[in-house]
Coordinates of C-alpha atoms in Angstrom, one line a residue:
Chain A
M1 CA 41.4 88.1 93.9
P2 CA 44.5 86.3 95.3
L3 CA 47.1 88.4 97.1
L4 CA 49.9 86.9 95.1
S5 CA 49.4 85.4 91.7
V6 CA 52.2 83.6 89.9
A7 CA 51.4 82.8 86.3
K8 CA 53.4 80.6 83.9
L9 CA 56.7 81.5 85.3
S10 CA 59.8 80.2 83.5
I11 CA 63.5 80.8 84.0
H12 CA 66.7 79.2 82.7
F13 CA 70.2 79.4 84.1
G14 CA 72.5 78.6 81.2
G15 CA 71.1 75.4 79.7
L16 CA 69.3 74.5 82.9
A17 CA 65.5 75.1 83.1
A18 CA 65.0 76.0 86.8
L19 CA 61.3 76.7 86.4
I20 CA 58.9 75.7 83.7
N21 CA 55.5 77.2 83.4
C22 CA 55.0 77.4 87.1
S23 CA 51.7 78.9 88.3
F24 CA 50.0 79.2 91.7
D25 CA 47.8 81.6 93.6
V26 CA 48.2 82.6 97.2
E27 CA 45.0 83.8 98.9
Q28 CA 45.0 86.6 101.4
G29 CA 45.4 85.4 105.0
K30 CA 46.5 81.8 104.1
I31 CA 49.7 79.9 104.8
F32 CA 50.8 78.6 101.4
S33 CA 53.7 76.2 101.1
L34 CA 56.1 75.3 98.3
I35 CA 57.7 71.9 98.6
G36 CA 59.8 69.7 96.5
P37 CA 63.1 67.9 96.5
N38 CA 66.4 69.9 96.5
G39 CA 66.8 71.8 93.2
A40 CA 63.1 71.8 92.5
G41 CA 63.1 75.6 92.1
K42 CA 61.5 76.7 95.4
T43 CA 64.0 79.3 96.3
T44 CA 64.2 80.4 92.7
V45 CA 60.5 81.3 92.9
F46 CA 61.3 83.4 96.0
N47 CA 64.1 85.2 94.2
I48 CA 61.9 86.0 91.2
I49 CA 59.1 87.3 93.4
N50 CA 61.7 89.5 95.1
G51 CA 63.0 90.8 91.8
I52 CA 66.5 89.4 92.4
Y53 CA 66.2 87.1 89.4
K54 CA 64.3 88.2 86.2
A55 CA 62.0 85.6 84.8
D56 CA 62.3 84.6 81.2
R57 CA 58.6 84.3 80.8
G58 CA 55.5 84.6 83.0
K59 CA 54.0 87.2 85.2
I60 CA 53.7 87.9 88.9
L61 CA 50.8 90.0 90.3
F62 CA 51.0 91.1 93.9
D63 CA 48.1 92.9 95.4
G64 CA 46.9 94.1 92.0
T65 CA 50.3 95.3 90.8
D66 CA 52.5 93.6 88.2
I67 CA 55.8 93.1 90.0
T68 CA 57.5 90.9 87.4
H69 CA 60.0 93.5 86.4
L70 CA 60.3 95.5 89.5
A71 CA 63.6 96.0 91.3
P72 CA 64.0 94.3 94.7
H73 CA 63.7 97.4 96.8
N74 CA 60.5 98.4 95.0
V75 CA 59.0 94.9 95.6
A76 CA 59.8 95.4 99.3
R77 CA 58.0 98.7 99.3
L78 CA 54.8 97.1 98.1
G79 CA 54.8 94.8 101.1
V80 CA 56.8 91.7 100.4
A81 CA 59.4 90.7 103.1
R82 CA 61.4 87.5 103.3
T83 CA 63.9 85.4 105.2
F84 CA 66.7 83.4 103.7
Q85 CA 67.6 79.8 103.6
N86 CA 71.2 80.6 104.7
I87 CA 70.5 83.4 107.1
E88 CA 71.3 86.8 105.7
L89 CA 71.4 89.0 108.7
F90 CA 73.5 92.1 109.2
S91 CA 75.8 90.1 111.5
K92 CA 78.0 93.0 112.8
M93 CA 74.9 94.9 113.9
T94 CA 72.8 94.3 117.0
V95 CA 69.4 92.6 116.9
L96 CA 67.8 96.0 117.4
E97 CA 69.7 97.6 114.6
N98 CA 68.7 94.7 112.3
V99 CA 65.1 95.4 113.0
L100 CA 65.6 99.1 112.5
V101 CA 66.9 98.4 109.1
G102 CA 63.8 96.3 108.6
Q103 CA 61.8 99.4 109.1
H104 CA 63.7 101.3 106.4
I105 CA 60.8 101.7 104.1
H106 CA 58.6 103.2 106.8
L107 CA 61.1 105.8 108.0
C108 CA 61.9 109.0 106.1
S109 CA 65.0 110.7 107.6
G110 CA 67.8 111.5 105.1
I111 CA 71.4 112.6 105.2
L112 CA 70.6 116.2 106.2
S113 CA 67.7 115.7 108.6
G114 CA 69.4 112.7 110.1
G115 CA 72.8 114.4 110.3
L116 CA 71.2 117.4 112.1
L117 CA 69.1 115.1 114.2
L118 CA 66.0 117.2 113.7
G119 CA 63.1 116.9 116.0
R120 CA 61.1 114.8 113.6
V121 CA 64.0 112.4 113.3
R122 CA 64.3 112.0 117.0
A123 CA 60.6 111.3 117.2
E124 CA 60.8 108.8 114.3
E125 CA 63.8 107.0 115.9
K126 CA 62.0 106.8 119.2
L127 CA 58.8 105.4 117.6
A128 CA 60.9 102.9 115.5
R129 CA 62.4 101.6 118.8
E130 CA 59.0 101.2 120.3
E131 CA 57.8 99.3 117.3
A132 CA 60.9 97.1 117.5
N133 CA 60.2 96.4 121.1
N134 CA 56.7 95.2 120.2
I135 CA 58.2 92.8 117.6
F136 CA 60.7 91.5 120.2
D137 CA 57.8 90.9 122.6
F138 CA 55.9 89.1 119.9
L139 CA 58.8 86.8 119.0
G140 CA 60.4 86.5 122.4
L141 CA 63.6 88.3 121.5
T142 CA 63.5 91.0 124.2
D143 CA 66.5 89.6 126.0
Y144 CA 68.6 89.7 122.9
R145 CA 67.8 93.1 121.6
S146 CA 71.3 94.6 122.3
H147 CA 73.2 91.5 121.3
L148 CA 75.4 91.4 118.2
V149 CA 73.8 89.0 115.8
S150 CA 77.0 87.1 115.2
D151 CA 77.1 86.2 118.9
L152 CA 73.7 84.5 118.8
P153 CA 72.9 80.8 118.2
H154 CA 71.3 79.7 115.0
G155 CA 67.9 79.2 116.4
I156 CA 67.7 82.8 117.7
Q157 CA 69.1 84.1 114.5
T158 CA 66.3 82.5 112.6
R159 CA 63.9 84.5 114.8
V160 CA 65.8 87.7 114.4
E161 CA 65.5 87.3 110.6
M162 CA 61.7 87.0 111.0
A163 CA 61.7 90.0 113.3
R164 CA 63.5 92.1 110.7
A165 CA 61.1 90.9 108.0
L166 CA 58.1 91.7 110.2
A167 CA 59.5 95.2 110.9
A168 CA 58.8 96.0 107.3
K169 CA 55.0 95.4 108.1
P170 CA 54.7 93.2 105.0
K171 CA 51.4 92.0 103.5
I172 CA 53.1 88.7 102.6
L173 CA 56.0 87.1 104.4
L174 CA 58.2 84.6 102.4
L175 CA 59.9 82.2 104.7
D176 CA 62.7 80.1 103.2
E177 CA 63.3 77.0 105.2
P178 CA 62.8 78.6 108.6
A179 CA 63.0 75.2 110.4
G180 CA 66.3 74.3 108.8
G181 CA 68.8 73.5 111.5
L182 CA 66.3 73.8 114.4
N183 CA 65.8 71.1 117.1
P184 CA 62.3 69.6 117.6
Q185 CA 61.6 72.0 120.5
E186 CA 62.6 75.1 118.5
T187 CA 60.6 73.8 115.6
Q188 CA 57.5 73.6 117.8
V189 CA 58.0 77.2 118.8
L190 CA 58.5 78.3 115.2
M191 CA 55.3 76.6 114.1
Q192 CA 53.3 78.5 116.8
L193 CA 55.0 81.7 115.7
I194 CA 54.1 81.3 112.1
E195 CA 50.6 80.5 113.0
R196 CA 50.4 83.6 115.1
I197 CA 51.9 85.8 112.3
R198 CA 49.0 84.7 110.2
S199 CA 46.3 84.9 112.9
D200 CA 47.4 87.8 115.0
L201 CA 49.3 90.0 112.5
K202 CA 47.1 89.0 109.6
I203 CA 50.1 88.5 107.3
T204 CA 49.9 86.0 104.5
V205 CA 52.7 83.5 104.6
L206 CA 54.5 81.8 101.7
L207 CA 56.6 79.0 103.1
V208 CA 59.4 76.9 101.6
E209 CA 60.2 74.0 104.0
H210 CA 61.6 70.6 104.0
D211 CA 60.3 69.5 107.4
M212 CA 57.1 67.8 106.5
A213 CA 55.6 68.0 110.0
V214 CA 55.9 71.8 109.7
V215 CA 54.4 71.9 106.2
M216 CA 51.5 69.5 106.9
G217 CA 50.8 71.1 110.3
L218 CA 50.7 74.7 109.1
S219 CA 49.7 74.9 105.5
D220 CA 46.3 75.7 104.1
R221 CA 47.5 74.9 100.7
I222 CA 50.6 73.2 99.3
C223 CA 52.2 73.4 95.8
V224 CA 54.7 70.7 94.9
L225 CA 57.5 71.4 92.5
H226 CA 59.7 68.8 90.9
F227 CA 62.5 69.8 88.6
G228 CA 61.0 73.2 88.1
Q229 CA 57.6 72.0 87.3
K230 CA 54.5 72.0 89.3
I231 CA 53.2 68.5 89.8
A232 CA 50.5 69.0 92.3
E233 CA 48.6 71.5 94.4
G234 CA 46.0 71.1 97.1
S235 CA 45.3 70.9 100.8
P236 CA 47.8 68.9 103.0
G237 CA 45.4 65.9 102.9
E238 CA 45.2 66.0 99.2
I239 CA 48.9 66.3 98.8
Q240 CA 49.6 63.4 101.1
K241 CA 47.4 61.1 99.0
H242 CA 48.5 62.5 95.6
P243 CA 50.2 59.6 93.8
R244 CA 52.7 61.7 91.8
V245 CA 53.9 63.5 95.0
T246 CA 54.4 60.3 96.9
E247 CA 56.3 59.0 94.0
A248 CA 58.4 62.1 93.4
Y249 CA 59.3 63.3 96.8
L250 CA 57.4 62.4 99.9
G251 CA 57.8 58.7 99.9
E252 CA 57.6 57.2 103.3
T253 CA 57.7 60.5 105.2
V254 CA 54.0 60.9 104.5
E255 CA 53.3 58.1 107.0
H256 CA 55.1 59.9 109.7
A257 CA 53.5 63.2 109.1
Chain B
M1 CA 75.1 106.5 137.5
S2 CA 73.8 110.0 137.1
V3 CA 76.8 111.2 139.1
Q4 CA 79.0 109.4 136.6
V5 CA 77.1 111.0 133.6
K6 CA 77.5 114.4 135.3
G7 CA 81.2 113.7 135.8
T8 CA 81.6 112.8 132.1
K9 CA 79.8 115.9 131.0
L10 CA 81.8 118.1 133.2
F11 CA 85.0 116.4 131.9
L12 CA 83.9 117.0 128.3
V13 CA 83.1 120.6 128.9
M14 CA 86.4 121.2 130.6
A15 CA 88.3 119.4 127.8
A16 CA 86.5 121.5 125.2
V17 CA 87.4 124.7 127.1
L18 CA 91.0 123.6 127.5
F19 CA 91.1 122.7 123.8
F20 CA 89.9 126.1 122.7
I21 CA 92.2 128.1 124.9
S22 CA 95.2 125.8 124.0
P23 CA 96.3 128.1 121.1
L24 CA 97.1 130.7 123.8
F25 CA 100.0 128.6 125.2
L26 CA 100.8 126.2 122.4
S27 CA 103.6 126.8 119.9
R28 CA 102.8 127.8 116.3
Y29 CA 104.0 124.4 115.1
A30 CA 101.8 122.5 117.6
I31 CA 98.8 124.5 116.5
Y32 CA 99.6 123.8 112.9
V33 CA 99.8 120.0 113.7
L34 CA 96.5 120.2 115.6
N35 CA 94.9 121.8 112.6
L36 CA 96.2 119.0 110.4
F37 CA 94.8 116.4 112.8
A38 CA 91.4 118.0 112.4
I39 CA 91.7 118.2 108.6
Y40 CA 92.8 114.6 108.3
A41 CA 90.1 113.5 110.8
L42 CA 87.5 114.9 108.3
V43 CA 89.1 113.0 105.4
A44 CA 89.2 109.8 107.5
I45 CA 85.6 110.2 108.5
G46 CA 84.7 110.8 104.8
L47 CA 86.6 107.8 103.7
N48 CA 85.2 105.7 106.4
L49 CA 81.6 106.6 105.4
V50 CA 82.1 105.0 102.0
M51 CA 84.7 102.3 102.9
G52 CA 84.1 101.3 106.5
Y53 CA 80.4 101.8 106.6
T54 CA 79.2 101.1 103.1
G55 CA 82.0 98.7 102.2
L56 CA 83.1 100.3 98.9
I57 CA 86.9 100.7 98.8
S58 CA 88.2 104.0 97.6
A59 CA 91.9 104.2 96.7
G60 CA 91.5 107.7 95.2
H61 CA 90.4 110.0 98.0
A62 CA 93.4 112.2 97.5
G63 CA 91.6 113.2 94.3
F64 CA 88.7 114.5 96.3
L65 CA 91.0 116.3 98.6
A66 CA 92.6 117.9 95.6
I67 CA 89.3 119.0 94.1
G68 CA 88.2 120.5 97.4
A69 CA 91.6 122.2 97.9
Y70 CA 91.9 123.6 94.4
S71 CA 88.3 124.8 94.1
T72 CA 88.7 126.6 97.5
A73 CA 92.0 128.1 96.3
I74 CA 90.6 129.3 93.0
L75 CA 87.4 130.6 94.5
T76 CA 89.3 132.5 97.2
S77 CA 91.6 134.1 94.6
V78 CA 88.7 135.2 92.4
A79 CA 86.1 136.0 95.1
G80 CA 88.1 136.5 98.2
W81 CA 85.4 138.7 99.7
L82 CA 83.1 135.7 100.0
S83 CA 82.9 134.2 103.5
P84 CA 85.2 131.1 103.7
L85 CA 82.1 129.2 105.0
I86 CA 80.4 129.8 101.7
I87 CA 83.6 129.0 99.7
L88 CA 84.1 125.8 101.7
H89 CA 80.4 124.8 101.1
V90 CA 80.8 125.4 97.4
A91 CA 84.0 123.4 97.3
G92 CA 82.4 120.6 99.4
L93 CA 79.3 120.4 97.2
L94 CA 81.3 120.4 94.0
T95 CA 83.5 117.6 95.3
G96 CA 80.4 115.8 96.6
L97 CA 78.8 116.1 93.1
I98 CA 81.9 114.6 91.5
G99 CA 81.9 111.9 94.2
F100 CA 78.3 111.1 93.4
G101 CA 79.2 110.9 89.7
L102 CA 82.1 108.5 90.5
G103 CA 79.6 106.4 92.4
I104 CA 77.6 105.6 89.3
P105 CA 80.2 103.5 87.3
I106 CA 81.1 101.9 90.6
L107 CA 77.6 100.5 91.0
R108 CA 78.3 97.7 88.5
L109 CA 81.6 96.8 90.1
K110 CA 82.8 94.7 92.9
G111 CA 85.9 94.5 95.1
I112 CA 89.2 94.9 93.3
Y113 CA 87.6 96.6 90.3
I114 CA 86.3 99.4 92.5
V115 CA 89.8 99.8 93.8
M116 CA 91.1 100.1 90.3
V117 CA 88.5 102.7 89.2
T118 CA 89.0 104.9 92.2
L119 CA 92.8 104.6 92.0
A120 CA 92.6 105.7 88.4
F121 CA 90.3 108.5 89.4
G122 CA 92.9 109.9 91.8
V123 CA 95.6 109.7 89.2
V124 CA 93.4 111.4 86.6
I125 CA 92.5 114.2 88.9
T126 CA 96.2 115.1 89.7
E127 CA 96.9 114.8 85.9
I128 CA 94.1 117.2 85.1
I129 CA 95.3 119.7 87.7
L130 CA 98.8 119.4 86.2
Q131 CA 97.6 120.0 82.7
W132 CA 95.0 122.6 83.3
S133 CA 97.6 125.2 84.2
S134 CA 95.6 128.3 83.1
L135 CA 93.4 127.6 86.1
T136 CA 95.6 125.7 88.5
H137 CA 99.1 127.0 87.7
G138 CA 100.0 123.3 87.0
D139 CA 103.3 122.2 88.3
D140 CA 104.1 125.6 89.8
G141 CA 101.5 125.0 92.4
F142 CA 98.9 127.4 93.7
R143 CA 99.5 130.1 96.4
V144 CA 96.3 130.2 98.3
P145 CA 95.0 133.6 99.4
R146 CA 94.0 134.1 103.0
A147 CA 90.4 133.5 104.0
V148 CA 88.6 136.6 105.1
L149 CA 85.5 136.5 107.2
G150 CA 83.8 139.9 107.8
G151 CA 87.2 141.8 107.8
F152 CA 88.9 139.2 109.9
V153 CA 91.9 137.7 108.1
F154 CA 92.8 134.1 108.9
D155 CA 96.5 134.8 108.4
S156 CA 98.1 132.5 111.1
D157 CA 97.7 128.9 112.2
K158 CA 96.3 130.3 115.5
K159 CA 93.5 132.1 113.7
L160 CA 92.9 129.2 111.4
F161 CA 92.5 127.0 114.4
F162 CA 89.2 128.8 115.1
L163 CA 88.0 128.1 111.6
I164 CA 89.2 124.5 111.2
Q165 CA 88.4 123.1 114.6
P166 CA 84.8 124.2 114.9
I167 CA 84.0 123.0 111.4
T168 CA 85.6 119.6 112.2
I169 CA 83.7 119.3 115.4
V170 CA 80.4 120.1 113.9
M171 CA 80.9 117.8 110.9
T172 CA 82.0 115.0 113.2
L173 CA 78.8 115.3 115.2
I174 CA 76.8 115.4 112.0
A175 CA 78.6 112.2 110.8
R176 CA 77.9 110.5 114.1
N177 CA 74.2 111.3 113.8
I178 CA 74.1 110.1 110.2
V179 CA 75.6 106.8 111.0
Q180 CA 73.2 106.3 113.9
T181 CA 70.0 107.0 111.9
R182 CA 68.3 105.6 108.8
V183 CA 70.8 106.5 106.1
G184 CA 73.8 105.3 108.1
R185 CA 72.0 102.0 109.0
A186 CA 71.4 101.5 105.2
F187 CA 75.1 102.1 104.5
R188 CA 76.1 99.5 107.1
A189 CA 73.4 97.1 105.9
I190 CA 74.7 97.3 102.4
E191 CA 78.2 96.5 103.6
Q192 CA 77.1 93.4 105.3
S193 CA 74.5 91.9 102.9
E194 CA 73.5 93.5 99.7
I195 CA 70.8 90.9 99.0
A196 CA 69.2 91.3 102.4
S197 CA 69.4 95.1 102.1
E198 CA 67.6 95.3 98.8
T199 CA 64.9 92.9 99.9
M200 CA 64.3 95.2 102.9
G201 CA 63.7 98.0 100.5
I202 CA 67.1 99.7 100.4
D203 CA 67.8 101.0 96.9
L204 CA 71.4 99.9 96.5
A205 CA 72.2 102.3 93.6
K206 CA 70.8 105.3 95.5
Y207 CA 72.7 104.6 98.7
K208 CA 76.0 103.7 97.2
T209 CA 76.1 106.9 95.2
K210 CA 74.9 108.8 98.2
A211 CA 77.7 107.3 100.2
F212 CA 80.3 108.3 97.6
G213 CA 78.8 111.8 97.4
L214 CA 78.7 112.3 101.1
S215 CA 82.2 110.9 101.5
A216 CA 83.5 113.3 98.8
F217 CA 81.7 116.2 100.4
Y218 CA 83.6 115.6 103.7
T219 CA 86.9 115.2 101.9
G220 CA 86.2 118.3 99.8
I221 CA 85.7 120.4 102.8
A222 CA 88.8 118.9 104.3
G223 CA 90.6 119.8 101.1
G224 CA 89.4 123.4 101.4
L225 CA 90.7 123.6 105.0
F226 CA 93.9 122.0 103.8
A227 CA 94.4 124.7 101.2
Y228 CA 93.9 127.4 103.8
A229 CA 96.3 125.7 106.3
M230 CA 99.0 125.0 103.8
T231 CA 98.7 128.3 102.0
Y232 CA 100.4 126.6 99.0
I233 CA 99.2 123.5 97.2
S234 CA 100.6 121.6 94.2
P235 CA 99.5 118.4 92.4
D236 CA 102.2 116.5 94.3
S237 CA 100.3 117.1 97.6
F238 CA 97.6 114.7 96.3
N239 CA 99.5 111.8 94.8
M240 CA 98.5 108.1 95.1
G241 CA 100.5 107.6 98.2
V242 CA 98.3 110.1 100.0
S243 CA 95.2 108.1 99.1
I244 CA 96.9 105.0 100.6
D245 CA 97.8 106.9 103.8
F246 CA 94.1 107.7 104.1
I247 CA 93.2 104.0 103.9
A248 CA 95.9 103.2 106.5
M249 CA 94.3 105.8 108.8
I250 CA 90.9 104.1 108.8
V251 CA 92.3 100.6 108.9
I252 CA 94.5 101.5 111.9
G253 CA 91.9 103.7 113.6
G254 CA 88.9 101.4 112.9
M255 CA 86.7 100.7 109.9
G256 CA 83.1 101.7 110.4
S257 CA 83.9 104.0 113.4
I258 CA 83.8 107.7 113.6
L259 CA 86.0 107.6 116.7
G260 CA 88.4 105.3 114.9
S261 CA 88.6 107.7 112.0
I262 CA 89.8 110.4 114.3
I263 CA 92.2 108.1 116.2
G264 CA 93.7 106.9 112.9
A265 CA 94.1 110.4 111.5
V266 CA 95.8 111.6 114.6
I267 CA 98.2 108.6 114.9
L268 CA 99.2 108.7 111.2
T269 CA 99.6 112.5 111.0
G270 CA 101.5 112.4 114.3
I271 CA 103.9 109.8 113.0
Q272 CA 104.3 111.6 109.8
H273 CA 105.4 114.8 111.6
A274 CA 107.5 113.0 114.1
L275 CA 109.4 111.3 111.3
S276 CA 109.3 114.1 108.8
E277 CA 113.1 113.8 108.4
L278 CA 112.8 110.2 107.4
P279 CA 110.0 109.8 104.8
K280 CA 111.2 106.3 103.8
V281 CA 110.9 105.1 107.3
Q282 CA 107.4 106.6 107.5
T283 CA 106.2 104.7 104.5
L284 CA 107.7 101.5 105.9
I285 CA 106.0 102.0 109.2
F286 CA 102.6 102.7 107.6
G287 CA 102.9 99.7 105.3
I288 CA 103.8 97.3 108.1
A289 CA 101.1 98.8 110.4
L290 CA 98.5 98.3 107.6
I291 CA 99.4 94.7 107.2
V292 CA 99.5 94.0 110.9
F293 CA 96.2 95.7 111.6
M294 CA 94.4 94.0 108.7
I295 CA 95.5 90.6 109.9
F296 CA 95.4 90.9 113.6
M297 CA 93.1 93.8 114.4
P298 CA 90.6 94.2 111.6
K299 CA 88.5 96.4 113.8
G300 CA 91.4 98.8 114.5
I301 CA 92.1 100.7 117.6
S302 CA 88.5 101.8 118.1
G303 CA 87.6 98.1 118.0
L304 CA 90.0 97.4 120.8
I305 CA 88.6 100.2 122.8
M306 CA 85.0 98.9 122.3
D307 CA 85.9 95.4 123.2
W308 CA 87.6 96.6 126.3
K309 CA 84.6 98.8 127.3
Q310 CA 82.1 96.1 126.7
G311 CA 83.8 93.0 128.0
G312 CA 87.2 93.8 129.4
P313 CA 86.7 94.8 133.0
N314 CA 83.8 92.4 133.5
R315 CA 85.0 89.5 131.5
K316 CA 86.1 87.5 134.5
Q317 CA 82.7 87.8 136.1
S318 CA 80.8 86.7 133.0
Q319 CA 82.9 83.6 132.5

């Protein structure tokens, strides 16, 4: 059974059909990419999975649960975490605080227990910081842990957003254009990180990315969207040779990748 | 370093001791003003929890202060044998519950609409108090009976000092703990990005209503202490201008800061009493200060202190 199964998803915004009958399955432990020209509906898929948008038709199964109509915070609780195309960090908080918010669903202190700083809250907070440190080690963010997010360069912020998502210990990580705005060197580091998230942390990755080198280099499977419709799915090799894909989107870039 | 920590601790202990013996040598009026500082600090902390931390503007907090004050006054007059600590809790919880309820319609609203709903709430509350005269004595105002704790009557500002100040200190510490743990982080996260908060598993509806409820609880307790300190309350003590003063307190002191709440409450209450002969000048000063701070110092005075602590003395070295 696939970890994430998207079946016949459709959504309209006003008169515009953003997704039409879109279906794909993401297997456990794989890196699965959604690609397509701007406006193809990739981020829309993310937003529907997250529960931010409600699909007009179709169904999403995640880990055996129908999440089609769940509210975003309940989807998160089931093990879905994501990053955003235009970074959505808590910019007035430090890197550490962002990652602690990422652990929200795994912590349990409330107004009263937190306000009185009960023993179990102290223990929980201490443990949360240790876990955050592990994530910082993993992503190479240790030096930045006390920095305000707004003071950090874009490349680091991208990683902080990944750290926050990983802090939720997700089963699947949705990455929305993580290589956007990165220089080639940073992109290399990012690719290694995504690979290690899959191999070391055993987290399935659903990736939206424009950088074809990243997509072709990382993906186990690729799904191509064009004007809200799926036009192809397959391995990187298959996608590169697929006539409709070449025609619709990839064009010459396939040669470089 | 440890010497420095020890020094700070010693300083704090001495400051606390000095503070609690100060009623022995301070004038009655000075003690009264210190009590008001504490009461408004609680209001400012309460307002800051919902406005500074969670980002939901409330222009009706005088309404919560009124609910706390009137429920304390009424409870004390019908059940004066109850400990003021119990009465204040009941008043705080009742106000908190109403705040929680007000949080529900606000969930669907954004920005200016939240301002309008909360503003209307404040107006409605004073109107209810005015009309419900069988309970509140309406326009005549309410003479608040003295609080009695185990035979001890809090019948002077000096005695009230020892009720008001400890409650304020404890509640300030609790607020500090809340904002530094899970719930407070969720509040701050919501203020900065709702979409990121909910995708990280934060239930926006739950935390926004919680923020309103908690904020109202703080303001309700402050209202109860206010009733005891003033000994006489009337609907006019809780008009719209009072709600705006509260906003000015946290903007000037520092949004999203407990320390800032206290600083703002002290500064504004101080100015109010220094210029009590000139109420028009007061309003003018508050208005101008509000504008100046919003434009030039959005982080308020506490923001300045933080910047100075973090970068100020070392700035030359780091550049």
